[in-house]
Short mmCIF file of C-alpha atoms in Angstrom, two decimals:
data_model
loop_
_atom_site.label_atom_id
_atom_site.label_comp_id
_atom_site.label_asym_id
_atom_site.label_seq_id
_atom_site.Cartn_x
_atom_site.Cartn_y
_atom_site.Cartn_z
CA UNK G 145 -81.88 -133.71 -145.86
CA UNK G 146 -81.73 -132.68 -149.56
CA UNK G 147 -82.31 -134.73 -152.76
CA UNK G 148 -81.47 -133.27 -155.97
CA UNK G 149 -81.91 -134.76 -159.36
CA UNK G 150 -79.58 -133.49 -161.96
CA UNK G 151 -81.15 -134.25 -165.30
CA UNK G 152 -79.30 -134.11 -168.57
CA UNK G 153 -81.68 -134.13 -171.66
CA UNK G 154 -79.02 -134.93 -174.14
CA UNK G 155 -78.47 -138.23 -172.59
CA UNK G 156 -81.92 -138.55 -170.97
CA UNK G 157 -79.69 -139.26 -167.89
CA UNK G 158 -80.53 -138.49 -164.17
CA UNK G 159 -77.61 -138.17 -161.60
CA UNK G 160 -78.45 -137.45 -157.97
CA UNK G 161 -77.02 -135.31 -155.12
CA UNK G 162 -78.09 -136.23 -151.62
CA UNK G 163 -76.88 -134.19 -148.49
CA UNK G 164 -77.57 -134.60 -144.90
CA UNK G 165 -75.92 -132.98 -142.01
CA UNK G 166 -72.74 -132.10 -143.67
CA UNK G 167 -72.16 -135.23 -145.62
CA UNK G 168 -73.22 -135.82 -149.22
CA UNK G 169 -73.36 -138.69 -151.72
CA UNK G 170 -73.47 -138.56 -155.58
CA UNK G 171 -75.23 -141.19 -157.65
CA UNK G 172 -74.12 -142.08 -161.24
CA UNK G 173 -72.29 -138.72 -161.78
CA UNK G 174 -71.60 -137.31 -165.34
CA UNK G 175 -68.02 -136.99 -166.63
CA UNK G 176 -67.79 -133.40 -165.57
CA UNK G 177 -67.71 -133.44 -161.78
CA UNK G 178 -67.15 -129.76 -160.87
CA UNK G 179 -70.92 -129.01 -160.50
CA UNK G 180 -71.32 -131.68 -157.88
CA UNK G 181 -68.17 -130.44 -155.93
CA UNK G 182 -69.65 -126.87 -156.03
CA UNK G 183 -73.08 -128.16 -154.76
CA UNK G 184 -71.17 -129.80 -151.69
CA UNK G 185 -69.20 -126.55 -151.15
CA UNK G 186 -72.34 -124.56 -151.00
CA UNK G 187 -73.75 -126.83 -148.42
CA UNK G 188 -70.58 -126.91 -146.44
CA UNK G 189 -70.77 -130.75 -146.92
CA UNK G 190 -68.05 -133.39 -147.74
CA UNK G 191 -68.85 -135.93 -150.55
CA UNK G 192 -68.56 -139.21 -148.63
CA UNK G 193 -69.60 -141.80 -151.39
CA UNK G 194 -69.98 -141.89 -155.04
CA UNK G 195 -72.59 -144.57 -155.66
CA UNK G 196 -72.63 -146.49 -159.02
CA UNK G 197 -75.84 -148.34 -159.83
CA UNK G 198 -73.97 -150.48 -162.39
CA UNK G 199 -71.12 -150.24 -165.01
CA UNK G 200 -73.02 -147.65 -167.52
CA UNK G 201 -72.98 -148.39 -171.26
CA UNK G 202 -74.44 -145.19 -172.60
CA UNK G 203 -72.17 -142.66 -170.91
CA UNK G 204 -68.86 -142.52 -169.00
CA UNK G 205 -69.45 -141.85 -165.35
CA UNK G 206 -67.48 -139.32 -163.48
CA UNK G 207 -66.88 -141.60 -160.43
CA UNK G 208 -63.14 -141.68 -160.90
CA UNK G 209 -62.50 -137.82 -161.21
CA UNK G 210 -64.97 -137.20 -158.31
CA UNK G 211 -63.34 -139.70 -156.00
CA UNK G 212 -59.73 -138.32 -156.86
CA UNK G 213 -60.88 -134.69 -156.31
CA UNK G 214 -62.89 -135.19 -152.91
CA UNK G 215 -61.52 -138.31 -151.44
CA UNK G 216 -64.86 -140.00 -151.62
CA UNK G 217 -65.30 -143.65 -151.70
CA UNK G 218 -66.61 -145.17 -154.94
CA UNK G 219 -69.36 -147.88 -154.13
CA UNK G 220 -70.52 -150.68 -156.56
CA UNK G 221 -73.04 -153.36 -155.90
CA UNK G 222 -72.18 -157.16 -155.36
CA UNK G 223 -70.24 -158.95 -158.20
CA UNK G 224 -68.62 -155.83 -159.63
CA UNK G 225 -64.84 -156.17 -160.41
CA UNK G 226 -63.59 -152.56 -161.19
CA UNK G 227 -60.07 -152.23 -162.07
CA UNK G 228 -59.42 -149.35 -159.54
CA UNK G 229 -59.95 -148.84 -155.80
CA UNK G 230 -63.67 -149.01 -154.88
CA UNK G 231 -65.83 -150.59 -152.27
CA UNK G 232 -67.78 -153.60 -153.54
CA UNK G 233 -70.75 -153.56 -151.14
CA UNK G 234 -72.67 -156.65 -149.96
CA UNK G 235 -76.49 -157.02 -150.51
CA UNK G 236 -78.30 -155.30 -147.63
CA UNK G 237 -75.30 -153.34 -146.50
CA UNK G 238 -76.09 -149.99 -144.86
CA UNK G 239 -74.13 -146.80 -145.68
CA UNK G 240 -74.68 -144.03 -143.37
CA UNK G 241 -74.58 -140.30 -144.59
CA UNK G 242 -75.17 -137.59 -141.87
CA UNK G 243 -78.41 -138.39 -140.46
CA UNK G 244 -79.64 -140.72 -143.10
CA UNK G 245 -78.98 -144.28 -144.25
CA UNK G 246 -78.82 -145.84 -147.68
CA UNK G 247 -79.34 -149.61 -148.10
CA UNK G 248 -77.78 -151.48 -150.80
CA UNK G 249 -80.13 -153.69 -152.74
CA UNK G 250 -78.56 -156.02 -155.23
CA UNK G 251 -80.91 -156.18 -158.39
CA UNK G 252 -79.15 -158.11 -161.19
CA UNK G 253 -80.79 -158.20 -164.60
CA UNK G 254 -79.81 -155.17 -166.51
CA UNK G 255 -76.32 -156.21 -165.73
CA UNK G 256 -75.13 -158.61 -163.01
CA UNK G 257 -73.86 -155.96 -160.68
CA UNK G 258 -76.88 -153.75 -161.02
CA UNK G 259 -77.77 -152.33 -157.71
CA UNK G 260 -80.52 -150.02 -156.28
CA UNK G 261 -80.06 -147.65 -153.29
CA UNK G 262 -82.84 -147.34 -150.79
CA UNK G 263 -82.87 -144.03 -148.84
CA UNK G 264 -83.90 -144.29 -145.17
CA UNK G 265 -84.59 -140.68 -143.71
CA UNK G 266 -83.80 -139.52 -140.25
CA UNK G 267 -86.86 -141.17 -138.76
CA UNK G 268 -86.10 -144.52 -140.14
CA UNK G 269 -88.55 -144.34 -142.89
CA UNK G 270 -87.81 -145.82 -146.37
CA UNK G 271 -88.60 -142.83 -148.72
CA UNK G 272 -86.74 -143.09 -151.85
CA UNK G 273 -85.37 -145.78 -154.28
CA UNK G 274 -82.45 -144.97 -156.72
CA UNK G 275 -83.10 -147.67 -159.32
CA UNK G 276 -80.40 -147.12 -161.88
CA UNK G 277 -81.30 -149.00 -164.98
CA UNK G 278 -83.26 -151.73 -163.10
CA UNK G 279 -86.53 -149.86 -162.99
CA UNK G 280 -87.51 -146.95 -165.26
CA UNK G 281 -90.78 -145.02 -165.19
CA UNK G 282 -92.92 -147.06 -167.41
CA UNK G 283 -90.29 -149.62 -168.44
CA UNK G 284 -87.37 -151.71 -167.00
CA UNK G 285 -83.66 -151.86 -168.31
CA UNK G 286 -82.84 -153.77 -171.37
CA UNK G 287 -81.27 -157.27 -170.41
CA UNK G 288 -79.06 -157.54 -173.49
CA UNK G 289 -76.10 -155.23 -172.77
CA UNK G 290 -73.99 -157.18 -170.35
CA UNK G 291 -73.91 -160.25 -172.53
CA UNK G 292 -71.56 -158.41 -174.76
CA UNK G 293 -69.06 -157.98 -171.75
CA UNK G 294 -69.59 -161.40 -170.22
CA UNK G 295 -69.37 -164.09 -172.61
CA UNK G 296 -71.47 -166.89 -170.86
CA UNK G 297 -74.54 -164.62 -170.29
CA UNK G 298 -77.52 -164.50 -172.51
CA UNK G 299 -80.26 -161.89 -172.60
CA UNK G 300 -82.72 -164.69 -171.60
CA UNK G 301 -80.60 -165.35 -168.53
CA UNK G 302 -80.43 -161.72 -167.72
CA UNK G 303 -84.16 -161.19 -168.23
CA UNK G 304 -84.75 -164.12 -165.75
CA UNK G 305 -82.50 -162.47 -163.15
CA UNK G 306 -84.38 -159.14 -163.74
CA UNK G 307 -87.69 -160.84 -163.01
CA UNK G 308 -86.42 -162.17 -159.83
CA UNK G 309 -84.95 -158.80 -158.74
CA UNK G 310 -88.26 -157.09 -159.45
CA UNK G 311 -90.43 -159.48 -157.83
CA UNK G 312 -88.27 -160.34 -154.79
CA UNK G 313 -86.49 -157.05 -154.09
CA UNK G 314 -88.55 -154.19 -155.70
CA UNK G 315 -92.29 -154.98 -155.65
CA UNK G 316 -92.32 -155.93 -151.96
CA UNK G 317 -91.32 -152.32 -151.02
CA UNK G 318 -93.90 -149.73 -149.85
CA UNK G 319 -96.18 -148.02 -152.34
CA UNK G 320 -95.20 -144.43 -151.26
CA UNK G 321 -91.46 -144.71 -151.99
CA UNK G 322 -90.36 -142.40 -154.63
CA UNK G 323 -88.60 -144.04 -157.68
CA UNK G 324 -85.63 -142.10 -158.97
CA UNK G 325 -84.41 -143.75 -162.18
CA UNK G 326 -81.15 -143.24 -164.08
CA UNK G 327 -82.89 -142.62 -167.46
CA UNK G 328 -86.17 -141.29 -169.03
CA UNK G 329 -87.61 -141.19 -172.50
CA UNK G 330 -85.01 -140.92 -175.42
CA UNK G 331 -82.44 -143.30 -173.70
CA UNK G 332 -81.44 -146.28 -175.57
CA UNK G 333 -81.15 -148.39 -172.26
CA UNK G 334 -84.90 -149.23 -172.41
CA UNK G 335 -87.79 -149.24 -175.01
CA UNK G 336 -90.77 -147.70 -173.42
CA UNK G 337 -89.60 -145.06 -170.85
CA UNK G 338 -91.90 -142.32 -169.76
CA UNK G 339 -91.08 -138.59 -170.14
CA UNK G 340 -91.62 -138.35 -166.55
CA UNK G 341 -88.41 -138.62 -164.34
CA UNK G 342 -89.85 -139.74 -161.07
CA UNK G 343 -93.08 -141.43 -159.75
CA UNK G 344 -94.15 -143.41 -156.74
CA UNK G 345 -93.49 -147.00 -156.60
CA UNK G 346 -97.12 -147.76 -156.08
CA UNK G 347 -98.15 -146.04 -159.28
CA UNK G 348 -95.56 -148.05 -161.17
CA UNK G 349 -96.86 -151.25 -159.76
CA UNK G 350 -100.24 -150.22 -161.29
CA UNK G 351 -99.01 -148.91 -164.60
CA UNK G 352 -95.72 -150.29 -165.66
CA UNK G 353 -96.24 -153.30 -167.99
CA UNK G 354 -93.15 -155.03 -166.34
CA UNK G 355 -94.49 -155.00 -162.78
CA UNK G 356 -97.83 -156.75 -163.65
CA UNK G 357 -98.43 -160.20 -162.49
CA UNK G 358 -97.15 -162.64 -165.13
CA UNK G 359 -95.02 -165.89 -165.09
CA UNK G 360 -91.18 -165.57 -165.59
CA UNK G 361 -91.42 -166.99 -169.03
CA UNK G 362 -94.02 -164.31 -170.03
CA UNK G 363 -91.81 -161.52 -168.48
CA UNK G 364 -88.81 -162.70 -170.57
CA UNK G 365 -90.68 -162.59 -173.73
CA UNK G 366 -92.25 -159.13 -172.95
CA UNK G 367 -88.93 -157.66 -171.94
CA UNK G 368 -87.05 -159.05 -175.01
CA UNK G 369 -89.80 -158.28 -177.41
CA UNK G 370 -89.00 -155.32 -179.80
CA UNK G 371 -85.47 -154.56 -178.58
CA UNK G 372 -83.40 -152.81 -181.26
CA UNK G 373 -79.51 -153.25 -181.38
CA UNK G 374 -77.81 -150.82 -178.94
CA UNK G 375 -75.60 -148.15 -180.29
CA UNK G 376 -72.18 -149.38 -181.17
CA UNK G 377 -70.37 -147.41 -178.48
CA UNK G 378 -72.05 -148.95 -175.69
CA UNK G 379 -69.54 -151.91 -174.97
CA UNK G 380 -66.71 -149.41 -175.16
CA UNK G 381 -68.21 -147.14 -172.55
CA UNK G 382 -68.78 -150.25 -170.26
CA UNK G 383 -65.07 -150.98 -170.47
CA UNK G 384 -64.09 -147.59 -169.80
CA UNK G 385 -66.24 -147.51 -166.67
CA UNK G 386 -64.69 -150.83 -165.47
CA UNK G 387 -61.14 -150.04 -166.39
CA UNK G 388 -60.75 -146.29 -165.99
CA UNK G 389 -60.19 -143.48 -168.25
CA UNK G 390 -58.10 -140.15 -168.60
CA UNK G 391 -59.07 -137.36 -166.43
CA UNK G 392 -61.80 -134.98 -167.92
CA UNK G 393 -59.20 -132.10 -167.19
CA UNK G 394 -56.62 -133.63 -169.54
CA UNK G 395 -59.37 -134.24 -172.15
CA UNK G 396 -60.49 -130.66 -172.01
CA UNK G 397 -56.97 -129.27 -172.03
CA UNK G 398 -56.13 -131.24 -175.19
CA UNK G 399 -59.45 -130.67 -177.01
CA UNK G 400 -59.69 -126.92 -176.61
CA UNK G 401 -56.42 -126.02 -178.36
CA UNK G 402 -57.17 -123.20 -180.74
CA UNK G 403 -55.81 -123.83 -184.30
CA UNK G 404 -55.53 -121.20 -187.04
CA UNK G 405 -56.92 -122.13 -190.44
CA UNK G 406 -53.31 -123.00 -191.58
CA UNK G 407 -52.64 -125.15 -188.49
CA UNK G 408 -56.09 -126.78 -188.55
CA UNK G 409 -55.58 -127.79 -192.20
CA UNK G 410 -52.21 -129.15 -191.38
CA UNK G 411 -53.54 -131.21 -188.50
CA UNK G 412 -56.26 -132.55 -190.76
CA UNK G 413 -53.84 -133.52 -193.45
CA UNK G 414 -51.38 -135.01 -190.94
CA UNK G 415 -53.73 -137.21 -189.01
CA UNK G 416 -56.74 -139.33 -189.67
CA UNK G 417 -58.97 -136.83 -187.81
CA UNK G 418 -62.61 -136.52 -188.36
CA UNK G 419 -63.79 -132.99 -189.07
CA UNK G 420 -66.79 -132.64 -186.96
CA UNK G 421 -68.98 -129.58 -187.64
CA UNK G 422 -71.31 -128.82 -184.64
CA UNK G 423 -73.15 -125.84 -186.06
CA UNK G 424 -76.84 -125.56 -186.90
CA UNK G 425 -77.85 -127.73 -189.82
CA UNK G 426 -78.95 -124.87 -192.04
CA UNK G 427 -75.95 -122.78 -191.40
CA UNK G 428 -73.64 -125.92 -192.26
CA UNK G 429 -75.60 -126.39 -195.29
CA UNK G 430 -74.62 -122.81 -196.65
CA UNK G 431 -70.89 -123.50 -196.33
CA UNK G 432 -68.59 -126.05 -194.75
CA UNK G 433 -65.10 -127.54 -194.93
CA UNK G 434 -65.15 -130.25 -197.54
CA UNK G 435 -65.37 -133.84 -195.97
CA UNK G 436 -66.61 -132.49 -192.57
CA UNK G 437 -69.54 -134.14 -190.83
CA UNK G 438 -72.43 -132.10 -189.35
CA UNK G 439 -73.85 -133.23 -185.84
CA UNK G 440 -75.45 -129.95 -184.32
CA UNK G 441 -74.58 -129.39 -180.82
CA UNK G 442 -78.22 -128.20 -180.17
CA UNK G 443 -79.68 -131.61 -180.47
CA UNK G 444 -79.06 -135.15 -179.23
CA UNK G 445 -75.37 -134.50 -179.97
CA UNK G 446 -73.62 -136.99 -177.69
CA UNK G 447 -75.84 -140.11 -178.58
CA UNK G 448 -75.63 -139.33 -182.34
CA UNK G 449 -71.84 -138.93 -182.15
CA UNK G 450 -71.49 -142.32 -180.39
CA UNK G 451 -73.83 -144.01 -182.83
CA UNK G 452 -72.37 -142.76 -185.99
CA UNK G 453 -68.58 -142.38 -185.23
CA UNK G 454 -67.55 -146.07 -185.27
CA UNK G 455 -64.14 -145.87 -183.43
CA UNK G 456 -64.48 -144.35 -179.96
CA UNK G 457 -60.63 -143.57 -180.17
CA UNK G 458 -61.19 -141.59 -183.37
CA UNK G 459 -59.02 -138.36 -183.56
CA UNK G 460 -61.52 -135.30 -183.82
CA UNK G 461 -61.07 -131.76 -184.99
CA UNK G 462 -63.84 -129.42 -184.25
CA UNK G 463 -65.53 -126.69 -186.19
CA UNK G 464 -67.93 -124.85 -183.76
CA UNK G 465 -69.63 -121.51 -182.98
CA UNK G 466 -67.41 -119.27 -180.94
CA UNK G 467 -67.43 -120.03 -177.08
CA UNK G 468 -68.91 -123.60 -177.41
CA UNK G 469 -65.80 -125.56 -177.87
CA UNK G 470 -65.37 -126.67 -174.22
CA UNK G 471 -69.05 -127.71 -174.03
CA UNK G 472 -68.57 -129.72 -177.12
CA UNK G 473 -65.38 -131.43 -175.93
CA UNK G 474 -67.20 -132.29 -172.70
CA UNK G 475 -70.23 -133.74 -174.33
CA UNK G 476 -68.08 -135.89 -176.57
CA UNK G 477 -66.11 -137.02 -173.55
CA UNK G 478 -69.37 -137.89 -171.78
CA UNK G 479 -69.76 -140.93 -174.27
CA UNK G 480 -66.09 -141.71 -174.32
CA UNK G 481 -64.68 -139.81 -177.27
CA UNK G 482 -61.55 -138.34 -175.60
CA UNK G 483 -59.40 -137.75 -178.54
CA UNK G 484 -60.42 -134.28 -179.62
CA UNK G 485 -57.24 -132.52 -180.59
CA UNK G 486 -58.20 -129.01 -181.15
CA UNK G 487 -60.78 -126.61 -182.86
CA UNK G 488 -60.67 -124.07 -185.63
CA UNK G 489 -60.22 -120.73 -184.15
CA UNK G 490 -62.64 -118.24 -185.51
CA UNK G 491 -64.76 -121.03 -186.83
CA UNK G 492 -65.85 -121.50 -190.44
CA UNK G 493 -65.69 -117.82 -191.27
CA UNK G 494 -61.95 -117.84 -190.55
CA UNK G 495 -61.57 -120.67 -192.94
CA UNK G 496 -63.62 -118.92 -195.65
CA UNK G 497 -61.76 -115.68 -194.97
CA UNK G 498 -58.39 -117.46 -195.55
CA UNK G 499 -59.72 -118.41 -198.85
CA UNK G 500 -59.67 -122.08 -198.11
CA UNK G 501 -61.88 -124.61 -200.18
CA UNK G 502 -65.42 -124.92 -199.13
CA UNK G 503 -68.43 -126.95 -199.93
CA UNK G 504 -72.35 -126.57 -199.79
CA UNK G 505 -75.35 -128.88 -199.66
CA UNK G 506 -78.44 -127.87 -201.40
CA UNK G 507 -81.39 -127.31 -198.96
CA UNK G 508 -84.86 -126.56 -200.10
CA UNK G 509 -88.23 -125.67 -198.59
CA UNK G 510 -91.21 -127.91 -198.69
CA UNK G 511 -92.90 -125.62 -201.07
CA UNK G 512 -89.89 -126.08 -203.52
CA UNK G 513 -90.09 -129.72 -203.10
CA UNK G 514 -93.76 -129.62 -203.91
CA UNK G 515 -93.12 -127.70 -207.16
CA UNK G 516 -90.48 -130.08 -208.25
CA UNK G 517 -92.78 -133.10 -207.52
CA UNK G 518 -95.47 -131.55 -209.76
CA UNK G 519 -92.91 -131.44 -212.60
CA UNK G 520 -91.59 -135.00 -211.71
CA UNK G 521 -93.92 -137.15 -209.63
CA UNK G 522 -91.24 -139.87 -209.56
CA UNK G 523 -88.77 -137.99 -207.31
CA UNK G 524 -86.84 -140.04 -204.93
CA UNK G 525 -87.84 -139.13 -201.49
CA UNK G 526 -85.55 -140.53 -198.74
CA UNK G 527 -86.80 -140.85 -195.23
CA UNK G 528 -83.98 -141.20 -192.72
CA UNK G 529 -86.12 -141.48 -189.61
CA UNK G 530 -86.29 -144.65 -187.47
CA UNK G 531 -88.10 -147.52 -189.15
CA UNK G 532 -90.87 -147.17 -186.52
CA UNK G 533 -91.39 -143.39 -187.26
CA UNK G 534 -91.70 -144.16 -191.05
CA UNK G 535 -93.89 -147.19 -190.44
CA UNK G 536 -96.20 -144.73 -188.39
CA UNK G 537 -96.79 -142.22 -190.97
CA UNK G 538 -94.71 -141.33 -194.21
CA UNK G 539 -94.88 -139.77 -197.67
CA UNK G 540 -96.41 -142.29 -200.03
CA UNK G 541 -93.70 -143.82 -202.06
CA UNK G 542 -90.69 -142.73 -200.10
CA UNK G 543 -87.77 -144.84 -199.22
CA UNK G 544 -86.78 -145.52 -195.61
CA UNK G 545 -82.92 -145.78 -194.58
CA UNK G 546 -82.68 -145.00 -191.00
CA UNK G 547 -79.74 -142.64 -189.91
CA UNK G 548 -79.02 -144.99 -187.02
CA UNK G 549 -77.51 -147.70 -189.09
CA UNK G 550 -76.25 -145.73 -192.21
CA UNK G 551 -72.72 -147.13 -191.59
CA UNK G 552 -74.10 -150.66 -192.36
CA UNK G 553 -76.55 -149.69 -195.14
CA UNK G 554 -74.70 -147.08 -197.06
CA UNK G 555 -74.47 -149.40 -200.15
CA UNK G 556 -78.28 -149.11 -200.45
CA UNK G 557 -77.95 -145.39 -201.43
CA UNK G 558 -77.18 -144.94 -205.15
CA UNK G 559 -74.62 -142.46 -206.14
CA UNK G 560 -76.46 -142.28 -209.61
CA UNK G 561 -79.85 -141.12 -208.14
CA UNK G 562 -80.87 -137.81 -206.73
CA UNK G 563 -82.44 -138.00 -203.28
CA UNK G 564 -84.69 -135.52 -201.49
CA UNK G 565 -83.78 -136.48 -197.75
CA UNK G 566 -85.80 -135.57 -194.81
CA UNK G 567 -86.15 -136.78 -191.21
CA UNK G 568 -88.59 -135.45 -188.54
CA UNK G 569 -87.45 -131.89 -188.36
CA UNK G 570 -84.12 -131.37 -190.20
CA UNK G 571 -81.64 -132.33 -187.59
CA UNK G 572 -80.85 -135.94 -188.79
CA UNK G 573 -81.23 -135.40 -192.49
CA UNK G 574 -78.28 -132.95 -192.53
CA UNK G 575 -76.25 -135.42 -190.42
CA UNK G 576 -77.10 -138.13 -193.13
CA UNK G 577 -76.31 -135.82 -196.04
CA UNK G 578 -73.07 -134.72 -194.63
CA UNK G 579 -71.82 -138.22 -193.96
CA UNK G 580 -72.63 -139.40 -197.54
CA UNK G 581 -71.26 -136.11 -199.06
CA UNK G 582 -67.97 -136.90 -197.43
CA UNK G 583 -68.06 -140.27 -199.08
CA UNK G 584 -68.54 -138.95 -202.46
CA UNK G 585 -72.25 -138.59 -202.85
CA UNK G 586 -73.12 -135.53 -204.80
CA UNK G 587 -76.76 -135.81 -205.31
CA UNK G 588 -78.33 -135.51 -202.03
CA UNK G 589 -80.79 -132.53 -201.43
CA UNK G 590 -81.90 -131.71 -197.99
CA UNK G 591 -85.63 -130.93 -197.15
CA UNK G 592 -85.96 -128.22 -194.56
CA UNK G 593 -88.41 -128.91 -191.67
CA UNK G 594 -88.55 -132.62 -192.40
CA UNK G 595 -91.62 -134.60 -192.18
CA UNK G 596 -93.40 -132.15 -189.78
CA UNK G 597 -93.27 -129.38 -192.51
CA UNK G 598 -94.19 -131.93 -195.17
CA UNK G 599 -97.28 -132.99 -193.44
CA UNK G 600 -98.29 -129.46 -192.34
CA UNK G 601 -98.08 -128.07 -195.78
CA UNK G 602 -100.91 -130.63 -196.92
CA UNK G 603 -99.20 -130.83 -200.39
CA UNK G 604 -98.15 -134.46 -200.26
CA UNK G 605 -99.78 -137.80 -200.12
CA UNK G 606 -99.20 -139.27 -196.56
CA UNK G 607 -99.94 -142.54 -195.33
CA UNK G 608 -102.75 -143.16 -192.73
CA UNK G 609 -101.44 -142.69 -189.18
CA UNK G 610 -100.50 -146.01 -187.23
CA UNK G 611 -99.56 -146.11 -183.83
CA UNK G 612 -95.79 -146.84 -183.60
CA UNK G 613 -94.79 -150.13 -182.31
CA UNK G 614 -91.60 -150.87 -180.30
CA UNK G 615 -91.21 -154.01 -182.51
CA UNK G 616 -90.05 -151.98 -185.40
#
């Protein structure tokens, strides 16, 4: 028997490949399915099942393409109503894979169809629990997402279901069972997840706040306390996972069409395409196509794209480093952005060499910022980190407008003021600056290195450190 966790840091997501005696199962696959197929081919195994723990909100699963390419059966838990062929399992049903078995355990709460899969080894021992978004390491799944899909649900009702699932289905299991969750720290599917991606169930019973003895009412209060609004693309991803979607092969074919500068410019003028520049933030600052938005590929690219691009059907044109176009189209497709229509062949250099119009954003070092503050102590310092980050520690007198919600709060930024914009390290501030630049804001200056560099310099008055709270 083989168990492999396939962890994708950008989404803080864990998929799983399990093989036994020539048969395999994949749990919660990503959109690009070829790696799973190759693993099975290497093991001379046939993928028998694609197990879905629930209808995911934070990414588009690869269940359809994987089933179509391998003949595997897609399995959902009880109450699921997919709009395609799938096996809706019953609570307690046993699935056989080679010499092992997987028991279906219906655990509603995160969503109503949420299901855990208990692996029983060749000797009949219960060894591993694949918990999806029901149980994380250090946390449990947020119970407020499915209410956006099913009208009569409330987050309180879902939290009550989650309490029952944990206490009646999960906690009674053996302490030595290994917990394999669908997400880790950084995912928006919970609020207090550990950076660890596996643990024993026994240790979680000791350390996970949600598994401690408490009344259902107390549990509901604790689980709902401090939840921030989910990214806007979550409901759209749920619907894609329920209703189906275009094959990733077609998305890649369409999105990796190479366009000359002239063709790229024509496509931009003839469509409502978003110009998405995925280069490094400081490279972008030195020169970019006017009205393009920078979300660097070497960061939490897909979640930020999903958070900041309001329409999941948005047409997109790419400006990228050579050779990374397919990766970018794939990572956009992971969160449901399937309408990339091409990329600029030769990248920004080709655009510049064609003598097309360009723009820049001023980006200064922390030392330069300190000099300017000596001359004018009343400079407008704009912190675009999350509210909790700003609350924890910030430059005295700075203003906080979180990048996460900039589409709703852009009116709070004055076009008549000059702002010195920083985040934690420089990634988010350039995204913020590029979005506002495309909307006509001319007086935004980027601070290189972000708050980390500001604090390290020792040249600024910084608030006393306060432990961050999930309530902010």
